[in-house]
């Protein structure tokens, strides 16, 4: 008869194996089949455990955590995925690019781009019941940003469990270089236009992020505090897409303009 301890050990071994498969996919530039069926019994908690295993692994390898990202902020996408909440992932220093930089060929698997507002904090936010006023007071500045999302799962055939385990499908982020004070604009009404190769490819506004980028950020802050991993001063919070994400094949360039925040751009190298 299998004991509870043996079952728990087997389950952890399975989660560790999935975490390694995702790391290998990134290292070998070769996507894997979906893992949702293996995660189904443990659900979202198991998927986040896989994500955490990889975060812990990479930290031991010298990578440095510099922030968090929020995904699934669109209500339409939540309905499509069958969930009623966003998800989150971790940002490492080596994932962060500045305006005008490029990603190399094969650096991100199956890359797509989306426009976002990035918040940079000046204070830690460690309370699970952080208020909106406390969040706003803790924001040092805002930046226009692009997230290069990438999936280690074949053909983007993902469910909520696949994307959570896969670090919320994050590849790289690029941020602008001109900080904007949070008092300078109303983000909920800020319009966004993304051009890919000189043509308009995506439009949207701050209202796409749970009604306002600050609302998305507040969800993320409270969630991380509740997990005992609060966001810290100096960290970047990527608040979610302002419009539809767009395929970003080699040889492409993307330019995002966000009303009141300015522009940010990135290129995908061909070779």
Coordinates of C-alpha atoms in Angstrom, one line a residue:
X1 CA 0.0 0.0 0.0
X2 CA 1.4 3.4 -1.0
X3 CA 1.8 5.8 1.9
X4 CA 1.0 9.5 1.9
X5 CA 4.7 10.3 2.2
X6 CA 5.4 8.1 -0.8
X7 CA 2.7 9.8 -2.8
X8 CA 4.0 13.3 -1.9
X9 CA 7.5 12.3 -2.9
X10 CA 6.3 11.0 -6.2
X11 CA 4.3 14.1 -6.8
X12 CA 7.3 16.4 -6.1
X13 CA 9.5 14.3 -8.4
X14 CA 6.9 14.7 -11.2
X15 CA 6.8 18.5 -10.7
X16 CA 10.6 18.7 -10.7
X17 CA 10.6 16.7 -13.9
X18 CA 8.2 19.1 -15.6
X19 CA 10.3 22.1 -14.4
X20 CA 13.4 20.5 -15.9
X21 CA 11.6 19.9 -19.2
X22 CA 10.7 23.6 -19.4
X23 CA 14.3 24.6 -18.7
X24 CA 15.6 22.2 -21.3
X25 CA 13.1 23.6 -23.8
X26 CA 14.5 27.1 -23.3
X27 CA 18.1 26.0 -23.3
X28 CA 17.7 23.8 -26.4
X29 CA 15.4 26.2 -28.3
X30 CA 12.9 23.3 -28.7
X31 CA 9.3 23.5 -27.5
X32 CA 7.7 20.6 -25.7
X33 CA 4.2 19.2 -25.7
X34 CA 1.6 20.6 -23.2
X35 CA 1.9 19.5 -19.6
X36 CA -1.6 20.4 -18.4
X37 CA -2.7 16.8 -18.1
X38 CA 0.1 16.1 -15.7
X39 CA -0.8 19.1 -13.7
X40 CA -4.5 18.6 -13.7
X41 CA -4.7 16.8 -10.3
X42 CA -2.8 19.5 -8.5
X43 CA -4.3 22.4 -10.5
X44 CA -3.1 25.9 -10.4
X45 CA -1.2 25.3 -7.1
X46 CA 0.9 22.6 -8.8
X47 CA 1.5 24.8 -11.8
X48 CA 2.8 27.6 -9.6
X49 CA 5.0 25.1 -7.8
X50 CA 6.6 24.2 -11.1
X51 CA 7.2 27.9 -11.8
X52 CA 8.7 28.3 -8.3
X53 CA 11.0 25.3 -8.7
X54 CA 12.5 26.9 -11.8
X55 CA 12.8 30.3 -10.1
X56 CA 14.6 28.7 -7.2
X57 CA 16.9 26.8 -9.7
X58 CA 17.8 29.9 -11.7
X59 CA 18.6 31.9 -8.6
X60 CA 21.0 29.2 -7.5
X61 CA 22.6 29.5 -10.9
X62 CA 23.2 33.2 -10.4
X63 CA 20.2 34.9 -12.0
X64 CA 18.8 37.8 -10.2
X65 CA 15.1 38.6 -9.6
X66 CA 14.2 42.2 -10.5
X67 CA 10.5 42.2 -10.7
X68 CA 7.2 40.4 -11.6
X69 CA 4.8 40.3 -14.5
X70 CA 1.1 39.9 -14.5
X71 CA -0.8 38.1 -17.3
X72 CA -4.3 37.3 -18.3
X73 CA -5.5 40.8 -17.4
X74 CA -8.1 40.8 -20.2
X75 CA -11.6 39.6 -19.2
X76 CA -12.0 38.1 -22.7
X77 CA -8.9 36.0 -22.3
X78 CA -9.9 34.9 -18.8
X79 CA -13.1 33.6 -20.2
X80 CA -11.3 31.9 -23.0
X81 CA -8.9 30.2 -20.5
X82 CA -11.7 29.3 -18.1
X83 CA -10.3 31.3 -15.2
X84 CA -11.5 34.2 -13.1
X85 CA -8.1 35.7 -12.1
X86 CA -4.9 36.8 -13.7
X87 CA -1.6 35.0 -13.3
X88 CA 2.0 36.1 -12.6
X89 CA 5.6 35.3 -13.4
X90 CA 9.1 36.3 -12.4
X91 CA 11.4 38.7 -14.2
X92 CA 15.2 38.2 -14.1
X93 CA 17.8 40.8 -14.8
X94 CA 19.0 39.1 -17.9
X95 CA 15.5 39.3 -19.4
X96 CA 15.4 43.1 -19.3
X97 CA 16.3 45.2 -22.3
X98 CA 16.4 48.9 -22.9
X99 CA 14.6 50.9 -25.7
X100 CA 16.0 50.1 -29.1
X101 CA 17.8 46.8 -28.2
X102 CA 17.1 43.6 -30.0
X103 CA 16.5 39.9 -29.2
X104 CA 18.7 37.4 -31.0
X105 CA 17.5 34.7 -33.3
X106 CA 16.2 31.8 -31.2
X107 CA 16.5 33.8 -28.0
X108 CA 12.8 33.5 -27.3
X109 CA 10.7 30.5 -28.4
X110 CA 7.7 31.4 -30.6
X111 CA 7.9 35.1 -29.8
X112 CA 5.0 37.5 -29.7
X113 CA 4.9 41.1 -28.6
X114 CA 2.5 43.1 -26.5
X115 CA 2.5 46.7 -25.2
X116 CA 2.4 47.3 -21.4
X117 CA 2.9 49.9 -18.7
X118 CA 5.8 49.2 -16.4
X119 CA 5.8 50.5 -12.8
X120 CA 9.1 50.9 -10.9
X121 CA 8.7 51.0 -7.1
X122 CA 10.5 53.1 -4.5
X123 CA 9.1 51.3 -1.5
X124 CA 8.6 47.7 -0.5
X125 CA 4.9 46.5 -0.5
X126 CA 4.7 43.6 1.9
X127 CA 1.0 43.7 3.1
X128 CA -1.5 41.3 1.6
X129 CA -4.1 44.0 2.1
X130 CA -2.1 46.8 0.5
X131 CA -4.4 49.7 -0.5
X132 CA -4.6 51.5 -3.8
X133 CA -3.3 54.6 -2.1
X134 CA -0.3 52.7 -0.7
X135 CA 0.5 51.3 -4.1
X136 CA 0.3 54.7 -5.8
X137 CA 2.6 56.2 -3.1
X138 CA 5.1 53.5 -3.6
X139 CA 5.5 54.1 -7.4
X140 CA 8.7 55.9 -8.3
X141 CA 8.0 56.2 -12.0
X142 CA 6.3 54.7 -15.1
X143 CA 7.8 53.5 -18.3
X144 CA 6.4 52.4 -21.7
X145 CA 7.3 48.8 -22.3
X146 CA 7.1 45.8 -24.6
X147 CA 6.9 42.3 -23.3
X148 CA 8.3 39.7 -25.7
X149 CA 6.2 36.7 -24.7
X150 CA 7.3 33.2 -25.6
X151 CA 6.0 29.8 -25.1
X152 CA 8.1 26.7 -24.3
X153 CA 4.9 24.7 -25.3
X154 CA 4.4 23.6 -28.9
X155 CA 2.4 25.9 -31.1
X156 CA 1.2 28.0 -28.2
X157 CA -1.2 25.1 -27.4
X158 CA -1.6 26.3 -23.8
X159 CA -4.1 26.2 -21.0
X160 CA -3.8 28.3 -17.7
X161 CA -1.8 25.4 -16.2
X162 CA 0.7 25.4 -19.0
X163 CA 1.3 29.1 -19.0
X164 CA 1.6 29.4 -15.2
X165 CA 4.2 26.6 -15.1
X166 CA 6.0 28.2 -18.0
X167 CA 6.6 31.5 -16.0
X168 CA 3.5 33.1 -17.4
X169 CA 5.0 32.7 -20.9
X170 CA 7.5 35.5 -20.4
X171 CA 10.5 35.8 -22.6
X172 CA 12.0 39.3 -22.5
X173 CA 10.9 42.8 -21.6
X174 CA 12.0 46.1 -23.0
X175 CA 11.4 49.4 -21.3
X176 CA 11.7 53.0 -22.3
X177 CA 14.4 55.3 -21.0
X178 CA 12.5 58.4 -20.0
X179 CA 10.7 57.9 -16.7
X180 CA 7.3 59.5 -16.2
X181 CA 5.9 60.6 -12.8
X182 CA 2.7 58.8 -11.9
X183 CA 0.9 62.0 -11.2
X184 CA 1.4 63.2 -14.8
X185 CA -1.3 61.2 -16.6
X186 CA -4.5 59.1 -16.3
X187 CA -3.4 55.7 -17.3
X188 CA -6.9 54.2 -17.6
X189 CA -7.7 56.5 -20.5
X190 CA -4.2 56.3 -22.1
X191 CA -4.3 55.0 -25.7
X192 CA -1.8 52.6 -27.2
X193 CA -0.7 51.9 -30.7
X194 CA 1.7 49.1 -31.7
X195 CA 3.3 49.1 -35.1
X196 CA 5.2 46.1 -36.4
X197 CA 7.3 46.7 -39.5
X198 CA 5.7 50.1 -39.9
X199 CA 2.1 48.9 -39.9
X200 CA -0.4 49.2 -37.1
X201 CA -0.7 45.8 -35.6
X202 CA -2.4 46.3 -32.2
X203 CA -4.4 49.1 -30.5
X204 CA -5.8 49.4 -27.0
X205 CA -5.8 51.4 -23.8
X206 CA -5.0 51.3 -20.1
X207 CA -8.6 50.1 -19.5
X208 CA -7.6 46.7 -20.9
X209 CA -5.7 45.9 -17.7
X210 CA -8.5 45.0 -15.4
X211 CA -9.9 48.4 -16.0
X212 CA -6.6 50.2 -15.1
X213 CA -3.0 49.2 -14.9
X214 CA -2.9 50.2 -11.2
X215 CA -5.7 47.7 -10.5
X216 CA -3.6 45.0 -12.2
X217 CA -0.6 46.0 -10.2
X218 CA -2.5 46.0 -6.9
X219 CA -3.7 42.4 -7.6
X220 CA -0.1 41.4 -8.2
X221 CA 1.3 43.2 -5.1
X222 CA -1.3 41.6 -2.8
X223 CA -0.8 38.2 -4.3
X224 CA 3.0 38.2 -3.9
X225 CA 2.7 39.6 -0.3
X226 CA 0.2 36.8 0.5
X227 CA 2.8 34.2 -0.7
X228 CA 5.5 35.7 1.5
X229 CA 7.4 37.0 -1.6
X230 CA 6.6 40.7 -1.5
X231 CA 7.7 43.1 -4.2
X232 CA 10.6 45.3 -3.3
X233 CA 11.8 48.8 -3.8
X234 CA 13.5 49.1 -7.2
X235 CA 11.6 46.2 -8.7
X236 CA 9.7 46.4 -12.0
X237 CA 6.0 45.4 -12.3
X238 CA 4.8 44.7 -15.8
X239 CA 1.0 45.4 -15.5
X240 CA -0.4 43.4 -18.5
X241 CA -1.2 43.9 -22.1
X242 CA -3.0 47.1 -23.3
X243 CA -4.1 45.4 -26.6
X244 CA -3.8 42.1 -28.5
X245 CA -0.4 40.4 -28.7
X246 CA 1.2 40.1 -32.2
X247 CA 3.5 37.5 -33.7
X248 CA 7.1 38.7 -33.9
X249 CA 9.1 36.6 -36.4
X250 CA 12.8 37.1 -37.2
X251 CA 13.5 40.3 -39.1
X252 CA 10.7 42.2 -37.4
X253 CA 10.7 45.5 -35.5
X254 CA 8.1 46.8 -33.2
X255 CA 7.3 50.3 -32.1
X256 CA 4.9 51.0 -29.2
X257 CA 3.4 54.5 -28.5
X258 CA 1.5 55.0 -25.2
X259 CA -0.3 58.3 -24.7
X260 CA 1.5 60.3 -22.0
X261 CA 4.3 57.7 -21.7
X262 CA 6.1 58.0 -25.0
X263 CA 7.6 55.3 -27.2
X264 CA 9.6 52.1 -26.9
X265 CA 10.9 49.8 -29.7
X266 CA 12.6 46.5 -30.2
X267 CA 14.0 44.4 -33.1
X268 CA 14.1 40.7 -33.7
X269 CA 17.4 39.8 -35.4
X270 CA 17.3 37.6 -38.5
X271 CA 20.6 35.9 -37.9

